[in-house]
Coordinates of C-alpha atoms in Angstrom, one line a residue:
M1276 CA 0.0 0.0 0.0
T1277 CA 1.4 3.4 -1.0
F1278 CA 1.0 6.6 1.1
A1279 CA -1.5 7.9 -1.5
E1280 CA -3.5 4.7 -1.3
A1281 CA -3.5 4.8 2.5
R1282 CA -4.8 8.4 2.5
A1283 CA -7.5 7.5 -0.1
Q1284 CA -9.1 5.2 2.4
F1285 CA -10.3 8.1 4.5
P1286 CA -12.8 10.4 2.7
V1287 CA -12.5 13.1 5.5
L1288 CA -9.0 13.8 4.2
E1289 CA -10.5 15.2 1.0
R1290 CA -11.9 18.1 3.0
F1291 CA -9.9 18.4 6.3
A1292 CA -6.4 18.1 7.7
Y1293 CA -7.6 15.6 10.2
L1294 CA -5.3 15.7 13.2
N1295 CA -7.5 14.4 16.0
A1296 CA -7.1 10.6 16.2
G1297 CA -6.1 11.1 19.8
S1298 CA -9.9 11.7 20.4
M1299 CA -11.5 9.9 17.4
G1300 CA -9.7 8.5 14.5
P1301 CA -10.8 9.0 10.9
L1302 CA -13.2 6.4 9.6
S1303 CA -12.2 4.6 6.4
R1304 CA -14.5 3.9 3.5
A1305 CA -14.1 0.2 4.0
S1306 CA -14.9 0.4 7.7
A1307 CA -18.1 2.4 7.0
E1308 CA -19.1 0.0 4.3
A1309 CA -18.6 -3.0 6.5
F1310 CA -20.6 -1.4 9.3
A1311 CA -23.4 -0.4 6.9
G1312 CA -23.5 -3.7 5.2
Q1313 CA -23.8 -5.6 8.5
A1314 CA -26.6 -3.2 9.7
A1315 CA -28.5 -3.7 6.4
L1316 CA -28.1 -7.5 6.7
D1317 CA -29.5 -7.3 10.3
V1318 CA -32.5 -5.3 9.0
E1319 CA -33.2 -7.9 6.3
R1320 CA -32.8 -11.1 8.2
G1321 CA -33.4 -10.0 11.7
R1322 CA -31.1 -10.3 14.7
G1323 CA -31.7 -13.9 15.6
G1324 CA -31.4 -17.5 14.5
K1325 CA -28.4 -19.8 14.5
P1326 CA -26.6 -18.2 11.4
Y1327 CA -26.8 -14.8 13.0
F1328 CA -25.3 -15.9 16.3
E1329 CA -22.6 -17.9 14.6
Q1330 CA -21.6 -14.9 12.5
M1331 CA -21.6 -12.7 15.6
L1332 CA -19.3 -15.1 17.5
A1333 CA -17.0 -15.4 14.5
L1334 CA -16.8 -11.6 14.3
R1335 CA -15.9 -11.4 17.9
Q1336 CA -13.2 -14.0 17.5
G1337 CA -11.9 -12.4 14.3
V1338 CA -11.5 -9.0 16.1
R1339 CA -9.8 -10.7 19.0
E1340 CA -7.3 -12.3 16.7
R1341 CA -6.6 -9.1 14.8
I1342 CA -5.9 -7.2 18.1
A1343 CA -3.7 -10.0 19.3
R1344 CA -1.6 -9.7 16.2
L1345 CA -1.4 -5.9 16.7
L1346 CA -0.1 -6.4 20.2
R1347 CA 2.1 -9.3 19.2
T1348 CA 0.5 -11.7 21.6
E1349 CA -2.0 -14.6 21.6
P1350 CA -5.8 -14.3 21.3
D1351 CA -6.4 -16.0 24.6
R1352 CA -4.9 -13.0 26.3
I1353 CA -7.3 -10.6 24.7
A1354 CA -10.7 -9.6 26.1
L1355 CA -13.2 -7.6 24.1
T1356 CA -14.6 -4.6 25.9
M1357 CA -16.5 -1.4 25.2
S1358 CA -13.8 1.1 25.9
T1359 CA -10.5 1.8 27.6
T1360 CA -12.4 2.8 30.8
D1361 CA -14.5 -0.3 30.6
S1362 CA -11.2 -2.3 30.5
V1363 CA -9.9 -0.4 33.5
H1364 CA -13.1 -1.3 35.4
V1365 CA -12.6 -5.0 34.6
V1366 CA -9.1 -5.0 36.1
L1367 CA -10.0 -3.0 39.2
A1368 CA -13.0 -5.1 39.9
G1369 CA -10.9 -8.2 39.7
L1370 CA -8.1 -6.9 41.9
R1371 CA -10.6 -6.0 44.7
L1372 CA -8.4 -3.3 46.2
R1373 CA -8.8 -2.3 49.9
P1374 CA -8.4 1.0 51.6
D1375 CA -5.0 0.1 52.9
D1376 CA -3.8 -0.7 49.3
E1377 CA -1.9 2.0 47.4
V1378 CA -2.0 2.6 43.6
V1379 CA 0.7 4.8 42.1
T1380 CA -0.3 6.9 39.1
T1381 CA 0.5 10.4 37.8
D1382 CA -1.0 13.8 37.6
S1383 CA -1.1 13.6 33.8
E1384 CA -3.5 10.7 33.4
H1385 CA -6.8 10.8 31.5
P1386 CA -10.0 11.0 33.6
G1387 CA -11.0 7.6 32.3
L1388 CA -8.2 6.1 34.3
L1389 CA -8.0 8.6 37.2
L1390 CA -11.7 8.6 38.1
S1391 CA -11.9 4.8 38.0
L1392 CA -8.9 4.6 40.4
H1393 CA -10.4 6.9 42.9
A1394 CA -13.6 4.9 42.9
S1395 CA -11.7 1.7 43.5
G1396 CA -11.5 2.1 47.3
A1397 CA -7.7 2.1 47.3
R1398 CA -5.4 5.0 48.4
I1399 CA -4.2 6.8 45.2
V1400 CA -0.6 8.1 45.3
V1401 CA 0.2 10.6 42.5
A1402 CA 3.6 11.2 40.9
E1403 CA 3.9 14.8 39.7
L1404 CA 4.9 14.8 36.0
H1405 CA 3.0 17.9 34.8
G1406 CA 5.5 20.4 33.4
R1407 CA 8.5 18.2 33.9
P1408 CA 10.8 16.7 31.2
A1409 CA 10.0 13.2 29.9
A1410 CA 13.3 11.9 31.3
E1411 CA 12.2 12.5 34.9
A1412 CA 9.1 10.4 34.7
R1413 CA 10.7 7.1 35.8
E1414 CA 12.4 8.7 38.9
R1415 CA 9.2 10.6 39.9
I1416 CA 7.1 7.5 39.7
L1417 CA 9.6 5.3 41.6
E1418 CA 9.7 7.9 44.4
R1419 CA 6.1 7.2 45.1
V1420 CA 6.3 3.5 45.3
G1421 CA 6.2 2.1 48.8
E1422 CA 5.5 -1.0 50.9
R1423 CA 1.8 -0.7 50.5
T1424 CA 1.9 -0.2 46.7
R1425 CA -0.2 -2.9 45.0
L1426 CA -0.5 -1.5 41.5
L1427 CA 1.0 0.9 39.1
A1428 CA -1.6 2.5 36.8
L1429 CA -0.1 4.5 34.0
S1430 CA -0.6 5.7 30.4
H1431 CA 1.9 4.4 27.9
V1432 CA 1.6 7.7 26.1
L1433 CA 0.3 10.7 28.0
W1434 CA -2.7 12.3 26.5
T1435 CA -1.6 15.8 27.4
T1436 CA 1.9 15.9 26.0
G1437 CA 2.4 12.7 24.0
H1438 CA 5.4 11.7 26.2
V1439 CA 6.1 8.0 26.4
L1440 CA 6.3 6.6 30.0
P1441 CA 8.8 3.7 30.6
V1442 CA 6.1 1.2 31.6
A1443 CA 8.1 -1.9 30.8
E1444 CA 11.2 -0.6 32.7
L1445 CA 9.0 0.3 35.7
K1446 CA 7.5 -3.2 35.7
E1447 CA 11.0 -4.7 35.6
Q1448 CA 12.3 -2.5 38.4
T1449 CA 9.4 -2.8 40.8
G1450 CA 8.0 -6.2 40.1
L1451 CA 4.6 -4.8 40.7
P1452 CA 1.5 -5.4 38.7
V1453 CA 1.1 -2.7 36.0
L1454 CA -2.1 -1.5 34.4
V1455 CA -1.4 0.4 31.3
D1456 CA -3.8 2.9 29.7
G1457 CA -3.1 2.3 26.0
A1458 CA -5.6 4.7 24.5
Q1459 CA -2.9 6.9 23.0
S1460 CA -0.5 4.1 22.1
A1461 CA -2.4 1.1 20.6
G1462 CA -2.3 1.6 16.9
A1463 CA -0.1 4.7 17.2
I1464 CA 3.3 3.2 18.2
P1465 CA 4.7 -0.4 18.3
I1466 CA 3.5 -2.4 21.3
E1467 CA 4.5 -5.7 22.8
P1468 CA 3.0 -5.9 26.3
G1469 CA 5.0 -9.0 27.2
A1470 CA 5.4 -9.0 31.0
L1471 CA 3.1 -6.0 31.5
D1472 CA 0.1 -7.3 33.4
F1473 CA -2.8 -5.4 31.9
Y1474 CA -2.9 -3.2 28.7
T1475 CA -6.0 -1.4 27.5
V1476 CA -7.0 -0.7 23.9
S1477 CA -9.3 2.0 22.6
A1478 CA -10.8 1.1 19.2
Q1479 CA -12.1 4.4 18.0
K1480 CA -8.9 6.3 18.3
W1481 CA -5.7 5.1 16.5
L1482 CA -7.3 1.9 15.3
C1483 CA -9.8 4.1 13.4
G1484 CA -12.7 1.8 14.4
P1485 CA -16.4 2.6 15.2
D1486 CA -17.5 3.9 18.6
S1487 CA -17.9 1.9 21.8
L1488 CA -15.4 -0.9 21.3
G1489 CA -12.1 -1.6 23.1
A1490 CA -10.0 -4.5 24.3
L1491 CA -7.9 -5.6 27.3
Y1492 CA -4.7 -7.6 27.3
V1493 CA -4.3 -9.8 30.4
A1494 CA -0.9 -11.5 30.8
E1495 CA -2.2 -14.2 33.2
P1496 CA -6.0 -14.5 32.8
D1497 CA -6.2 -17.2 35.4
A1498 CA -4.6 -15.0 38.1
L1499 CA -7.3 -12.3 37.9
P1500 CA -10.7 -13.1 39.4
V1501 CA -13.7 -12.2 37.4
G1502 CA -15.1 -9.1 39.1
L1503 CA -17.6 -8.0 36.4
P1504 CA -19.2 -11.2 34.9
T1505 CA -21.2 -11.0 31.8
A1506 CA -23.1 -13.6 29.7
F1507 CA -20.1 -13.9 27.4
G1508 CA -17.6 -14.8 30.1
P1509 CA -18.7 -18.1 31.6
Q1510 CA -18.0 -21.5 30.1
S1511 CA -21.1 -22.7 32.1
F1512 CA -23.3 -21.5 34.9
E1513 CA -25.9 -22.8 37.3
R1514 CA -29.4 -21.7 38.0
D1515 CA -28.3 -20.1 41.2
G1516 CA -25.7 -17.9 39.4
R1517 CA -22.6 -20.0 40.1
F1518 CA -20.4 -20.1 37.0
V1519 CA -17.2 -21.6 35.5
P1520 CA -15.2 -19.0 33.6
R1521 CA -14.0 -19.5 30.0
Q1522 CA -10.4 -20.3 29.4
G1523 CA -8.2 -17.3 28.8
A1524 CA -9.0 -13.6 28.8
Q1525 CA -12.4 -14.2 27.1
R1526 CA -13.7 -14.7 30.6
F1527 CA -13.5 -10.9 30.9
D1528 CA -15.4 -10.0 27.8
S1529 CA -17.9 -7.3 28.1
G1530 CA -21.5 -8.1 27.2
W1531 CA -23.2 -7.6 23.9
L1532 CA -21.0 -5.7 21.4
A1533 CA -22.8 -4.2 18.4
V1534 CA -22.3 -6.5 15.5
P1535 CA -22.0 -3.7 12.8
S1536 CA -19.3 -2.1 15.0
L1537 CA -17.4 -5.4 15.1
A1538 CA -17.6 -5.7 11.3
G1539 CA -16.4 -2.1 11.0
L1540 CA -13.5 -2.6 13.4
A1541 CA -12.3 -5.7 11.6
A1542 CA -12.2 -3.8 8.3
A1543 CA -10.4 -0.9 9.9
L1544 CA -7.7 -3.2 11.4
D1545 CA -7.3 -4.9 8.0
G1546 CA -6.7 -1.5 6.3
A1547 CA -3.7 -0.4 8.3
P1548 CA -0.4 -0.6 6.3
E1549 CA 2.7 -2.4 7.7
W1550 CA 4.6 0.9 7.7
R1551 CA 2.0 2.7 9.9
F1552 CA 4.3 3.3 12.9
E1553 CA 7.3 4.5 11.1
R1554 CA 5.3 6.9 9.0
A1555 CA 3.3 8.2 12.0
A1556 CA 6.5 8.9 14.0
E1557 CA 8.0 10.8 11.1
A1558 CA 4.8 12.9 10.7
A1559 CA 4.8 13.7 14.4
E1560 CA 8.4 14.9 14.3
R1561 CA 7.8 17.1 11.2
C1562 CA 4.7 18.5 12.9
R1563 CA 6.7 19.3 16.1
L1564 CA 9.4 21.0 14.2
A1565 CA 7.0 23.1 12.1
L1566 CA 5.0 24.2 15.1
A1567 CA 8.2 25.0 17.1
E1568 CA 9.1 27.7 14.7
R1569 CA 6.1 29.8 15.8
F1570 CA 4.9 28.3 19.1
E1571 CA 6.0 26.9 22.4
V1572 CA 5.8 23.1 21.9
V1573 CA 5.7 21.1 25.1
T1574 CA 6.1 17.7 23.4
E1575 CA 9.7 16.6 23.3
P1576 CA 11.4 14.8 20.3
A1577 CA 11.1 11.0 19.8
Q1578 CA 7.9 10.6 21.9
G1579 CA 4.4 9.4 20.8
T1580 CA 2.3 10.7 17.9
L1581 CA 0.7 13.6 19.8
V1582 CA 2.1 17.1 19.5
S1583 CA 0.9 19.6 22.1
F1584 CA 1.7 23.3 21.9
R1585 CA 0.7 26.7 23.4
P1586 CA -1.2 29.0 21.0
A1587 CA -1.2 32.8 21.2
G1588 CA -4.9 33.1 21.8
D1589 CA -7.7 31.2 23.6
P1590 CA -7.3 27.5 22.8
A1591 CA -11.0 26.7 22.4
K1592 CA -11.4 29.6 20.0
Q1593 CA -8.3 28.5 18.1
V1594 CA -9.9 25.1 17.7
A1595 CA -13.1 26.6 16.3
K1596 CA -11.1 28.9 13.9
A1597 CA -9.0 26.0 12.7
Y1598 CA -12.1 23.9 12.0
E1599 CA -13.4 26.7 9.8
R1600 CA -10.2 26.6 7.9
G1601 CA -10.4 22.9 7.4
V1602 CA -8.2 21.7 10.2
V1603 CA -9.4 19.3 13.0
I1604 CA -7.5 19.5 16.3
R1605 CA -8.5 19.8 19.9
D1606 CA -7.7 21.8 23.0
L1607 CA -6.8 20.3 26.3
P1608 CA -9.1 22.0 29.0
G1609 CA -7.2 23.5 31.9
T1610 CA -3.8 23.4 30.3
G1611 CA -3.8 26.2 27.8
L1612 CA -2.6 23.7 25.1
L1613 CA -3.7 22.6 21.7
R1614 CA -3.0 19.1 20.6
A1615 CA -2.4 17.7 17.1
S1616 CA -2.6 13.9 16.5
C1617 CA -0.4 12.7 13.7
G1618 CA -1.2 9.4 12.0
Y1619 CA 0.3 7.4 9.2
W1620 CA -2.2 9.3 6.9
T1621 CA -0.8 12.7 7.9
S1622 CA 0.8 14.6 5.0
D1623 CA 3.1 17.6 4.9
E1624 CA 0.2 19.6 3.5
D1625 CA -1.9 18.7 6.5
I1626 CA 0.9 20.1 8.8
A1627 CA 1.3 23.3 6.7
R1628 CA -2.5 23.8 6.9
L1629 CA -2.3 23.4 10.7
V1630 CA 0.4 26.0 11.1
A1631 CA -1.4 28.4 8.9
A1632 CA -4.8 27.9 10.7
V1633 CA -3.5 28.7 14.2
D1634 CA -0.7 31.2 13.3

């Protein structure tokens, strides 16, 4: 697949410099057609009968296998969920944290992780990374680890700056369980969870899939109790509610996942080129350098695919003005920053349009 062919998958790029995959990725023509085709089929034949349920289960397994390949792992370590936050809830429910347990996180996490942690019942210990260089992250996080620490809960790529946290190194140094928020990394940078205990995936961002789908990598599924059981998790169950979990991470699957969305996600995953990560990294660096000529850029070199910078005017108004000029970005409330998301589809013209739109 050439770069031109990759861009041609996304009709939105004919009108916009689309730089917002950190929120919602662009939808490809193939993904939309798969979604619409499945929805039309459901209308015509109904949502019942053996063929329908067999196809639904096949779609679930097909998406599971595709995400496993993306993460360079086995399908039996992948659970299908509705979002990154849903995946976080699955892990926290299984860990059954107590008030005397401590969870170490940072002050730069997305609310989807932070709010869930604070509702877990554990004591939350926060490492201060805001405004600090990326190189200080490991030390700042390790400083907060203590005798009562039971879990590290961290983003792989921070949603505010695009900085990459050394999650694998922290796992190796502490030996503690690590829950990784992969919303800004899965599909954006190469991932191999390996020894990391839990890794969440958001489908609608860098995977460019439909809404309300996600996934969860669990390194040792048998070691995590099922805290949020659904009808798709048990191998068998009794009339009184007792159940035997399925083998592998499938025991943590969320309930019913929209079949058209599964079809759309499968098509989106199939459409990503092999060179996606290298091209996205190059685009992010070109974007960072172009913006740095006119603005204060807070994203350091060689990080993720997000580039955050401080505009001259009000960030929310700058976002609205950029949209009117055919550029889709977002502001980060409470930070004074704008954020551009650079994917493998991002062109030099997109970057030039961005600079012109906010200059």
